Amino acid sequence: MNDENLFDTELFTHWADALAPVQPPAGLRDRIMARVRAEHPLTQLRTIRSAEGWMDFGPGIRFKILHRDETGRANSLLARLDAGVTLPPHLHAANEECLVLEGEITYDDITVWAGDYHFAPKGAAHPALTTRAGALIFLRSGMGEPVPEFSAAR
């Protein structure tokens, strides 16, 4: 430890590694979110500009959350996939709606073009999804949906 580093990183790492995970009480998240909604209800219109809110998710993948519907337990988001991106096969824990806004996405031998709609029901197995030219897609899916690992195969 030196004067610039007030914390002993090795000691804190040891303590953190020794901690046992704690399971929160059942329903805690729902109670917290109900309280937040009661104290801060969404009462105003909201606009998200095209350049705002983008987050890097992985190589060649950016997304932005447009809306979280706590009562319906769903997320609306945009995802931008660069050319050559591949999403691995995955299962859906909730229904997922997808509208391709720009470009194309392909799974198996089906290509979904700009303006096309794709629906994956809860429990469906999604094969690998790729985009040759890149894509901008709107997704609406259940909260808690597992997030697949992404790769940019270029």
Tab-separated table of N, CA and C in Angstrom:
chain	number	residue	atom	x	y	z
A	1	MET	N	0.858	-1.179	0.000
A	1	MET	CA	0.000	0.000	0.000
A	1	MET	C	0.898	1.233	0.000
A	2	ASN	N	0.549	2.232	-0.842
A	2	ASN	CA	1.315	3.473	-0.860
A	2	ASN	C	0.409	4.636	-0.466
A	3	ASP	N	0.976	5.834	-0.395
A	3	ASP	CA	0.205	7.002	0.039
A	3	ASP	C	-0.919	7.355	-0.935
A	4	GLU	N	-0.742	7.021	-2.226
A	4	GLU	CA	-1.766	7.340	-3.215
A	4	GLU	C	-2.920	6.350	-3.165
A	5	ASN	N	-2.670	5.137	-2.736
A	5	ASN	CA	-3.695	4.109	-2.669
A	5	ASN	C	-4.059	3.887	-1.206
A	6	LEU	N	-5.178	4.461	-0.778
A	6	LEU	CA	-5.566	4.383	0.622
A	6	LEU	C	-6.136	3.023	0.997
A	7	PHE	N	-6.468	2.208	0.004
A	7	PHE	CA	-7.063	0.912	0.277
A	7	PHE	C	-6.106	-0.199	-0.124
A	8	ASP	N	-6.050	-1.217	0.674
A	8	ASP	CA	-5.236	-2.383	0.370
A	8	ASP	C	-6.059	-3.286	-0.553
A	9	THR	N	-5.800	-3.206	-1.846
A	9	THR	CA	-6.581	-3.927	-2.841
A	9	THR	C	-6.576	-5.427	-2.587
A	10	GLU	N	-5.443	-5.970	-2.236
A	10	GLU	CA	-5.350	-7.408	-1.989
A	10	GLU	C	-6.244	-7.822	-0.820
A	11	LEU	N	-6.247	-7.025	0.233
A	11	LEU	CA	-7.075	-7.334	1.398
A	11	LEU	C	-8.558	-7.249	1.044
A	12	PHE	N	-8.961	-6.183	0.326
A	12	PHE	CA	-10.361	-6.049	-0.057
A	12	PHE	C	-10.789	-7.174	-0.999
A	13	THR	N	-9.914	-7.580	-1.893
A	13	THR	CA	-10.218	-8.691	-2.789
A	13	THR	C	-10.421	-9.966	-1.989
A	14	HIS	N	-9.571	-10.211	-1.019
A	14	HIS	CA	-9.699	-11.392	-0.160
A	14	HIS	C	-11.038	-11.372	0.577
A	15	TRP	N	-11.403	-10.220	1.143
A	15	TRP	CA	-12.681	-10.108	1.856
A	15	TRP	C	-13.859	-10.339	0.904
A	16	ALA	N	-13.795	-9.746	-0.265
A	16	ALA	CA	-14.892	-9.896	-1.227
A	16	ALA	C	-15.052	-11.349	-1.651
A	17	ASP	N	-13.934	-12.034	-1.879
A	17	ASP	CA	-13.992	-13.439	-2.277
A	17	ASP	C	-14.559	-14.322	-1.175
A	18	ALA	N	-14.411	-13.901	0.074
A	18	ALA	CA	-14.876	-14.704	1.207
A	18	ALA	C	-16.369	-14.519	1.486
A	19	LEU	N	-16.992	-13.526	0.881
A	19	LEU	CA	-18.410	-13.271	1.132
A	19	LEU	C	-19.279	-14.339	0.484
A	20	ALA	N	-20.278	-14.791	1.206
A	20	ALA	CA	-21.246	-15.739	0.662
A	20	ALA	C	-22.391	-14.949	0.026
A	21	PRO	N	-22.902	-15.416	-1.115
A	21	PRO	CA	-24.026	-14.712	-1.735
A	21	PRO	C	-25.239	-14.720	-0.807
A	22	VAL	N	-25.995	-13.643	-0.850
A	22	VAL	CA	-27.197	-13.522	-0.030
A	22	VAL	C	-28.397	-13.410	-0.962
A	23	GLN	N	-29.371	-14.276	-0.760
A	23	GLN	CA	-30.591	-14.247	-1.561
A	23	GLN	C	-31.562	-13.241	-0.943
A	24	PRO	N	-31.988	-12.220	-1.703
A	24	PRO	CA	-32.937	-11.257	-1.132
A	24	PRO	C	-34.283	-11.934	-0.878
A	25	PRO	N	-35.055	-11.388	0.035
A	25	PRO	CA	-36.367	-11.971	0.334
A	25	PRO	C	-37.264	-11.981	-0.903
A	26	ALA	N	-38.118	-12.986	-0.989
A	26	ALA	CA	-39.054	-13.089	-2.108
A	26	ALA	C	-39.913	-11.832	-2.175
A	27	GLY	N	-40.101	-11.317	-3.384
A	27	GLY	CA	-40.964	-10.159	-3.581
A	27	GLY	C	-40.325	-8.814	-3.300
A	28	LEU	N	-39.063	-8.798	-2.874
A	28	LEU	CA	-38.416	-7.532	-2.533
A	28	LEU	C	-38.361	-6.593	-3.735
A	29	ARG	N	-37.949	-7.102	-4.889
A	29	ARG	CA	-37.848	-6.265	-6.084
A	29	ARG	C	-39.204	-5.660	-6.423
A	30	ASP	N	-40.264	-6.468	-6.385
A	30	ASP	CA	-41.599	-5.962	-6.706
A	30	ASP	C	-42.034	-4.871	-5.730
A	31	ARG	N	-41.728	-5.041	-4.440
A	31	ARG	CA	-42.094	-4.026	-3.446
A	31	ARG	C	-41.331	-2.726	-3.686
A	32	ILE	N	-40.046	-2.837	-4.001
A	32	ILE	CA	-39.239	-1.639	-4.272
A	32	ILE	C	-39.773	-0.916	-5.505
A	33	MET	N	-40.028	-1.667	-6.584
A	33	MET	CA	-40.495	-1.039	-7.816
A	33	MET	C	-41.881	-0.419	-7.635
A	34	ALA	N	-42.754	-1.044	-6.858
A	34	ALA	CA	-44.079	-0.468	-6.593
A	34	ALA	C	-43.938	0.862	-5.862
A	35	ARG	N	-43.007	0.919	-4.932
A	35	ARG	CA	-42.789	2.167	-4.190
A	35	ARG	C	-42.232	3.261	-5.105
A	36	VAL	N	-41.297	2.896	-5.977
A	36	VAL	CA	-40.739	3.869	-6.923
A	36	VAL	C	-41.836	4.386	-7.844
A	37	ARG	N	-42.676	3.488	-8.372
A	37	ARG	CA	-43.768	3.913	-9.259
A	37	ARG	C	-44.742	4.830	-8.533
A	38	ALA	N	-45.033	4.514	-7.275
A	38	ALA	CA	-45.971	5.335	-6.504
A	38	ALA	C	-45.402	6.729	-6.255
A	39	GLU	N	-44.092	6.811	-6.018
A	39	GLU	CA	-43.467	8.098	-5.721
A	39	GLU	C	-43.122	8.891	-6.974
A	40	HIS	N	-42.906	8.208	-8.093
A	40	HIS	CA	-42.481	8.868	-9.328
A	40	HIS	C	-43.251	8.301	-10.521
A	41	PRO	N	-44.568	8.507	-10.572
A	41	PRO	CA	-45.321	7.960	-11.701
A	41	PRO	C	-44.933	8.670	-13.000
A	42	LEU	N	-44.993	7.930	-14.105
A	42	LEU	CA	-44.706	8.499	-15.415
A	42	LEU	C	-45.934	9.288	-15.850
A	43	THR	N	-45.853	10.596	-15.783
A	43	THR	CA	-47.009	11.444	-16.078
A	43	THR	C	-46.751	12.406	-17.219
A	44	GLN	N	-45.560	12.374	-17.779
A	44	GLN	CA	-45.235	13.307	-18.843
A	44	GLN	C	-44.817	12.546	-20.085
A	45	LEU	N	-44.995	13.201	-21.216
A	45	LEU	CA	-44.511	12.636	-22.466
A	45	LEU	C	-42.992	12.596	-22.430
A	46	ARG	N	-42.424	11.660	-23.136
A	46	ARG	CA	-40.963	11.541	-23.149
A	46	ARG	C	-40.507	11.311	-24.583
A	47	THR	N	-39.469	11.998	-24.967
A	47	THR	CA	-38.860	11.828	-26.283
A	47	THR	C	-37.398	11.483	-26.088
A	48	ILE	N	-36.946	10.472	-26.790
A	48	ILE	CA	-35.532	10.095	-26.762
A	48	ILE	C	-34.997	10.356	-28.165
A	49	ARG	N	-34.036	11.234	-28.275
A	49	ARG	CA	-33.470	11.608	-29.570
A	49	ARG	C	-32.634	10.467	-30.145
A	50	SER	N	-32.503	10.461	-31.465
A	50	SER	CA	-31.841	9.345	-32.146
A	50	SER	C	-30.404	9.129	-31.696
A	51	ALA	N	-29.704	10.179	-31.311
A	51	ALA	CA	-28.299	10.028	-30.899
A	51	ALA	C	-28.145	9.777	-29.400
A	52	GLU	N	-29.225	9.855	-28.638
A	52	GLU	CA	-29.151	9.736	-27.179
A	52	GLU	C	-29.263	8.289	-26.699
A	53	GLY	N	-28.571	7.997	-25.607
A	53	GLY	CA	-28.804	6.775	-24.851
A	53	GLY	C	-28.155	5.505	-25.348
A	54	TRP	N	-27.363	5.558	-26.392
A	54	TRP	CA	-26.751	4.337	-26.921
A	54	TRP	C	-25.674	3.824	-25.976
A	55	MET	N	-25.642	2.514	-25.781
A	55	MET	CA	-24.642	1.857	-24.940
A	55	MET	C	-23.981	0.746	-25.743
A	56	ASP	N	-22.673	0.620	-25.601
A	56	ASP	CA	-21.959	-0.482	-26.243
A	56	ASP	C	-22.275	-1.760	-25.494
A	57	PHE	N	-22.606	-2.799	-26.246
A	57	PHE	CA	-22.963	-4.068	-25.630
A	57	PHE	C	-21.928	-5.144	-25.903
A	58	GLY	N	-21.322	-5.065	-27.042
A	58	GLY	CA	-20.299	-6.022	-27.438
A	58	GLY	C	-19.746	-5.563	-28.765
A	59	PRO	N	-18.819	-6.309	-29.328
A	59	PRO	CA	-18.247	-5.896	-30.610
A	59	PRO	C	-19.329	-5.728	-31.676
A	60	GLY	N	-19.471	-4.518	-32.180
A	60	GLY	CA	-20.412	-4.259	-33.258
A	60	GLY	C	-21.862	-4.178	-32.833
A	61	ILE	N	-22.129	-4.067	-31.522
A	61	ILE	CA	-23.509	-4.051	-31.034
A	61	ILE	C	-23.702	-2.889	-30.066
A	62	ARG	N	-24.710	-2.081	-30.348
A	62	ARG	CA	-25.099	-1.000	-29.449
A	62	ARG	C	-26.602	-1.109	-29.225
A	63	PHE	N	-27.035	-0.701	-28.051
A	63	PHE	CA	-28.470	-0.711	-27.794
A	63	PHE	C	-28.836	0.470	-26.921
A	64	LYS	N	-30.121	0.773	-26.912
A	64	LYS	CA	-30.630	1.775	-25.975
A	64	LYS	C	-32.015	1.351	-25.532
A	65	ILE	N	-32.239	1.500	-24.240
A	65	ILE	CA	-33.536	1.180	-23.668
A	65	ILE	C	-34.451	2.374	-23.901
A	66	LEU	N	-35.592	2.109	-24.499
A	66	LEU	CA	-36.567	3.160	-24.765
A	66	LEU	C	-37.572	3.276	-23.626
A	67	HIS	N	-38.002	2.125	-23.107
A	67	HIS	CA	-39.009	2.138	-22.048
A	67	HIS	C	-38.983	0.813	-21.292
A	68	ARG	N	-39.121	0.916	-19.976
A	68	ARG	CA	-39.287	-0.263	-19.121
A	68	ARG	C	-40.704	-0.217	-18.569
A	69	ASP	N	-41.502	-1.195	-18.937
A	69	ASP	CA	-42.878	-1.290	-18.459
A	69	ASP	C	-42.894	-2.254	-17.284
A	70	GLU	N	-42.791	-1.690	-16.082
A	70	GLU	CA	-42.716	-2.522	-14.877
A	70	GLU	C	-43.999	-3.311	-14.650
A	71	THR	N	-45.152	-2.715	-14.974
A	71	THR	CA	-46.402	-3.430	-14.728
A	71	THR	C	-46.560	-4.589	-15.700
A	72	GLY	N	-46.200	-4.366	-16.952
A	72	GLY	CA	-46.255	-5.432	-17.943
A	72	GLY	C	-44.999	-6.271	-17.973
A	73	ARG	N	-43.996	-5.865	-17.165
A	73	ARG	CA	-42.717	-6.550	-17.061
A	73	ARG	C	-42.092	-6.764	-18.443
A	74	ALA	N	-41.989	-5.666	-19.200
A	74	ALA	CA	-41.412	-5.741	-20.539
A	74	ALA	C	-40.501	-4.546	-20.794
A	75	ASN	N	-39.555	-4.735	-21.697
A	75	ASN	CA	-38.641	-3.683	-22.129
A	75	ASN	C	-38.864	-3.408	-23.609
A	76	SER	N	-38.777	-2.142	-23.984
A	76	SER	CA	-38.724	-1.751	-25.386
A	76	SER	C	-37.338	-1.177	-25.615
A	77	LEU	N	-36.673	-1.631	-26.666
A	77	LEU	CA	-35.324	-1.134	-26.924
A	77	LEU	C	-35.002	-1.148	-28.400
A	78	LEU	N	-33.976	-0.392	-28.755
A	78	LEU	CA	-33.403	-0.417	-30.093
A	78	LEU	C	-32.054	-1.100	-30.010
A	79	ALA	N	-31.726	-1.865	-31.032
A	79	ALA	CA	-30.399	-2.469	-31.125
A	79	ALA	C	-29.843	-2.165	-32.510
A	80	ARG	N	-28.602	-1.734	-32.544
A	80	ARG	CA	-27.906	-1.507	-33.810
A	80	ARG	C	-26.812	-2.549	-33.917
A	81	LEU	N	-26.887	-3.343	-34.989
A	81	LEU	CA	-25.932	-4.416	-35.236
A	81	LEU	C	-25.105	-4.046	-36.455
A	82	ASP	N	-23.794	-4.032	-36.308
A	82	ASP	CA	-22.915	-3.749	-37.435
A	82	ASP	C	-22.875	-4.943	-38.380
A	83	ALA	N	-22.456	-4.698	-39.599
A	83	ALA	CA	-22.323	-5.767	-40.584
A	83	ALA	C	-21.433	-6.876	-40.030
A	84	GLY	N	-21.859	-8.119	-40.212
A	84	GLY	CA	-21.066	-9.266	-39.789
A	84	GLY	C	-21.330	-9.755	-38.385
A	85	VAL	N	-22.178	-9.089	-37.631
A	85	VAL	CA	-22.460	-9.511	-36.253
A	85	VAL	C	-23.267	-10.809	-36.265
A	86	THR	N	-22.939	-11.703	-35.335
A	86	THR	CA	-23.680	-12.948	-35.145
A	86	THR	C	-24.133	-13.048	-33.700
A	87	LEU	N	-25.409	-13.324	-33.502
A	87	LEU	CA	-25.950	-13.597	-32.173
A	87	LEU	C	-26.101	-15.108	-32.069
A	88	PRO	N	-25.649	-15.730	-30.997
A	88	PRO	CA	-25.699	-17.187	-30.888
A	88	PRO	C	-27.125	-17.688	-30.642
A	89	PRO	N	-27.345	-18.981	-30.826
A	89	PRO	CA	-28.656	-19.552	-30.495
A	89	PRO	C	-28.985	-19.280	-29.028
A	90	HIS	N	-30.276	-19.099	-28.744
A	90	HIS	CA	-30.702	-18.833	-27.372
A	90	HIS	C	-32.178	-19.174	-27.214
A	91	LEU	N	-32.601	-19.356	-25.963
A	91	LEU	CA	-34.001	-19.616	-25.638
A	91	LEU	C	-34.650	-18.332	-25.150
A	92	HIS	N	-35.942	-18.210	-25.371
A	92	HIS	CA	-36.676	-17.030	-24.920
A	92	HIS	C	-37.481	-17.353	-23.674
A	93	ALA	N	-37.218	-16.597	-22.610
A	93	ALA	CA	-37.945	-16.770	-21.350
A	93	ALA	C	-39.277	-16.026	-21.385
A	94	ALA	N	-39.474	-15.187	-22.388
A	94	ALA	CA	-40.711	-14.411	-22.542
A	94	ALA	C	-40.927	-14.159	-24.029
A	95	ASN	N	-42.146	-13.767	-24.388
A	95	ASN	CA	-42.410	-13.398	-25.772
A	95	ASN	C	-41.489	-12.255	-26.182
A	96	GLU	N	-41.062	-12.265	-27.455
A	96	GLU	CA	-40.233	-11.180	-27.978
A	96	GLU	C	-40.765	-10.766	-29.338
A	97	GLU	N	-40.943	-9.450	-29.500
A	97	GLU	CA	-41.343	-8.891	-30.779
A	97	GLU	C	-40.162	-8.141	-31.369
A	98	CYS	N	-39.984	-8.259	-32.675
A	98	CYS	CA	-38.866	-7.609	-33.350
A	98	CYS	C	-39.370	-6.984	-34.646
A	99	LEU	N	-39.053	-5.716	-34.843
A	99	LEU	CA	-39.361	-5.023	-36.084
A	99	LEU	C	-38.043	-4.513	-36.647
A	100	VAL	N	-37.695	-4.955	-37.836
A	100	VAL	CA	-36.457	-4.502	-38.469
A	100	VAL	C	-36.730	-3.129	-39.083
A	101	LEU	N	-35.984	-2.133	-38.632
A	101	LEU	CA	-36.169	-0.762	-39.108
A	101	LEU	C	-35.243	-0.427	-40.270
A	102	GLU	N	-34.022	-0.966	-40.228
A	102	GLU	CA	-33.036	-0.755	-41.297
A	102	GLU	C	-32.264	-2.052	-41.480
A	103	GLY	N	-31.820	-2.311	-42.711
A	103	GLY	CA	-30.955	-3.455	-42.966
A	103	GLY	C	-31.707	-4.774	-42.985
A	104	GLU	N	-31.039	-5.830	-42.516
A	104	GLU	CA	-31.615	-7.170	-42.526
A	104	GLU	C	-30.994	-8.021	-41.432
A	105	ILE	N	-31.743	-9.020	-40.988
A	105	ILE	CA	-31.221	-10.055	-40.097
A	105	ILE	C	-31.638	-11.400	-40.682
A	106	THR	N	-30.806	-12.407	-40.485
A	106	THR	CA	-31.086	-13.731	-41.042
A	106	THR	C	-30.907	-14.783	-39.968
A	107	TYR	N	-31.852	-15.722	-39.905
A	107	TYR	CA	-31.719	-16.908	-39.060
A	107	TYR	C	-32.209	-18.087	-39.890
A	108	ASP	N	-31.533	-19.220	-39.736
A	108	ASP	CA	-31.770	-20.370	-40.612
A	108	ASP	C	-31.731	-19.871	-42.052
A	109	ASP	N	-32.788	-20.124	-42.829
A	109	ASP	CA	-32.802	-19.643	-44.215
A	109	ASP	C	-33.805	-18.504	-44.402
A	110	ILE	N	-34.169	-17.854	-43.302
A	110	ILE	CA	-35.156	-16.771	-43.348
A	110	ILE	C	-34.454	-15.428	-43.156
A	111	THR	N	-34.665	-14.519	-44.094
A	111	THR	CA	-34.136	-13.160	-43.966
A	111	THR	C	-35.294	-12.224	-43.652
A	112	VAL	N	-35.109	-11.424	-42.625
A	112	VAL	CA	-36.113	-10.454	-42.186
A	112	VAL	C	-35.584	-9.077	-42.596
A	113	TRP	N	-36.311	-8.408	-43.489
A	113	TRP	CA	-35.867	-7.149	-44.075
A	113	TRP	C	-36.475	-5.950	-43.353
A	114	ALA	N	-35.980	-4.758	-43.673
A	114	ALA	CA	-36.537	-3.518	-43.122
A	114	ALA	C	-38.041	-3.491	-43.375
A	115	GLY	N	-38.803	-3.236	-42.316
A	115	GLY	CA	-40.257	-3.230	-42.399
A	115	GLY	C	-40.896	-4.551	-42.014
A	116	ASP	N	-40.111	-5.626	-41.939
A	116	ASP	CA	-40.639	-6.942	-41.568
A	116	ASP	C	-40.699	-7.088	-40.051
A	117	TYR	N	-41.673	-7.888	-39.601
A	117	TYR	CA	-41.907	-8.145	-38.180
A	117	TYR	C	-41.591	-9.609	-37.897
A	118	HIS	N	-40.983	-9.861	-36.751
A	118	HIS	CA	-40.641	-11.228	-36.331
A	118	HIS	C	-41.093	-11.410	-34.888
A	119	PHE	N	-41.717	-12.547	-34.583
A	119	PHE	CA	-42.192	-12.842	-33.234
A	119	PHE	C	-41.583	-14.156	-32.767
A	120	ALA	N	-41.037	-14.158	-31.558
A	120	ALA	CA	-40.511	-15.380	-30.938
A	120	ALA	C	-41.294	-15.605	-29.646
A	121	PRO	N	-42.093	-16.673	-29.571
A	121	PRO	CA	-42.882	-16.905	-28.365
A	121	PRO	C	-42.036	-17.395	-27.199
A	122	LYS	N	-42.564	-17.214	-26.010
A	122	LYS	CA	-41.915	-17.708	-24.792
A	122	LYS	C	-41.593	-19.189	-24.975
A	123	GLY	N	-40.365	-19.551	-24.618
A	123	GLY	CA	-39.931	-20.938	-24.715
A	123	GLY	C	-39.332	-21.317	-26.057
A	124	ALA	N	-39.427	-20.426	-27.042
A	124	ALA	CA	-38.903	-20.732	-28.377
A	124	ALA	C	-37.380	-20.756	-28.369
A	125	ALA	N	-36.839	-21.658	-29.163
A	125	ALA	CA	-35.386	-21.724	-29.357
A	125	ALA	C	-35.059	-20.921	-30.609
A	126	HIS	N	-34.270	-19.886	-30.438
A	126	HIS	CA	-33.859	-19.043	-31.559
A	126	HIS	C	-32.543	-19.580	-32.104
A	127	PRO	N	-32.472	-19.869	-33.393
A	127	PRO	CA	-31.179	-20.257	-33.963
A	127	PRO	C	-30.254	-19.042	-34.042
A	128	ALA	N	-29.017	-19.269	-34.423
A	128	ALA	CA	-28.072	-18.160	-34.587
A	128	ALA	C	-28.662	-17.136	-35.552
A	129	LEU	N	-28.432	-15.875	-35.256
A	129	LEU	CA	-28.947	-14.775	-36.059
A	129	LEU	C	-27.750	-13.970	-36.551
A	130	THR	N	-27.741	-13.642	-37.826
A	130	THR	CA	-26.635	-12.871	-38.392
A	130	THR	C	-27.180	-11.684	-39.185
A	131	THR	N	-26.301	-10.747	-39.455
A	131	THR	CA	-26.622	-9.658	-40.369
A	131	THR	C	-25.410	-9.418	-41.261
A	132	ARG	N	-25.638	-9.473	-42.559
A	132	ARG	CA	-24.540	-9.247	-43.501
A	132	ARG	C	-24.251	-7.756	-43.658
A	133	ALA	N	-25.311	-6.948	-43.764
A	133	ALA	CA	-25.145	-5.521	-44.047
A	133	ALA	C	-25.283	-4.637	-42.815
A	134	GLY	N	-25.717	-5.221	-41.692
A	134	GLY	CA	-26.003	-4.442	-40.497
A	134	GLY	C	-27.501	-4.223	-40.369
A	135	ALA	N	-27.941	-3.841	-39.181
A	135	ALA	CA	-29.377	-3.668	-38.967
A	135	ALA	C	-29.643	-2.747	-37.782
A	136	LEU	N	-30.800	-2.109	-37.835
A	136	LEU	CA	-31.359	-1.392	-36.698
A	136	LEU	C	-32.685	-2.075	-36.420
A	137	ILE	N	-32.852	-2.595	-35.198
A	137	ILE	CA	-34.070	-3.330	-34.872
A	137	ILE	C	-34.712	-2.785	-33.601
A	138	PHE	N	-36.042	-2.813	-33.591
A	138	PHE	CA	-36.820	-2.486	-32.400
A	138	PHE	C	-37.221	-3.806	-31.765
A	139	LEU	N	-36.989	-3.943	-30.460
A	139	LEU	CA	-37.340	-5.159	-29.729
A	139	LEU	C	-38.238	-4.812	-28.553
A	140	ARG	N	-39.214	-5.666	-28.313
A	140	ARG	CA	-40.023	-5.592	-27.088
A	140	ARG	C	-40.029	-6.994	-26.522
A	141	SER	N	-39.511	-7.109	-25.297
A	141	SER	CA	-39.336	-8.429	-24.708
A	141	SER	C	-39.542	-8.367	-23.209
A	142	GLY	N	-39.810	-9.508	-22.621
A	142	GLY	CA	-40.025	-9.589	-21.183
A	142	GLY	C	-38.773	-9.246	-20.399
A	143	MET	N	-38.966	-8.645	-19.232
A	143	MET	CA	-37.842	-8.355	-18.342
A	143	MET	C	-37.280	-9.667	-17.825
A	144	GLY	N	-35.994	-9.670	-17.578
A	144	GLY	CA	-35.358	-10.876	-17.090
A	144	GLY	C	-34.989	-11.833	-18.200
A	145	GLU	N	-35.233	-11.414	-19.442
A	145	GLU	CA	-34.861	-12.228	-20.591
A	145	GLU	C	-33.350	-12.412	-20.570
A	146	PRO	N	-32.867	-13.659	-20.661
A	146	PRO	CA	-31.416	-13.839	-20.660
A	146	PRO	C	-30.790	-13.142	-21.861
A	147	VAL	N	-29.635	-12.583	-21.669
A	147	VAL	CA	-28.948	-11.855	-22.731
A	147	VAL	C	-27.874	-12.754	-23.317
A	148	PRO	N	-27.967	-13.059	-24.622
A	148	PRO	CA	-26.952	-13.927	-25.218
A	148	PRO	C	-25.615	-13.219	-25.349
A	149	GLU	N	-24.558	-13.997	-25.452
A	149	GLU	CA	-23.236	-13.444	-25.751
A	149	GLU	C	-23.202	-13.141	-27.244
A	150	PHE	N	-22.641	-12.020	-27.611
A	150	PHE	CA	-22.598	-11.613	-29.004
A	150	PHE	C	-21.172	-11.682	-29.533
A	151	SER	N	-21.074	-11.850	-30.845
A	151	SER	CA	-19.755	-11.807	-31.462
A	151	SER	C	-19.868	-11.076	-32.789
A	152	ALA	N	-18.801	-10.471	-33.189
A	152	ALA	CA	-18.744	-9.823	-34.493
A	152	ALA	C	-17.850	-10.676	-35.370
A	153	ALA	N	-18.464	-11.468	-36.225
A	153	ALA	CA	-17.710	-12.342	-37.117
A	153	ALA	C	-17.534	-11.602	-38.428
A	154	ARG	N	-16.403	-10.981	-38.581
A	154	ARG	CA	-16.191	-10.152	-39.777
A	154	ARG	C	-15.134	-10.749	-40.645
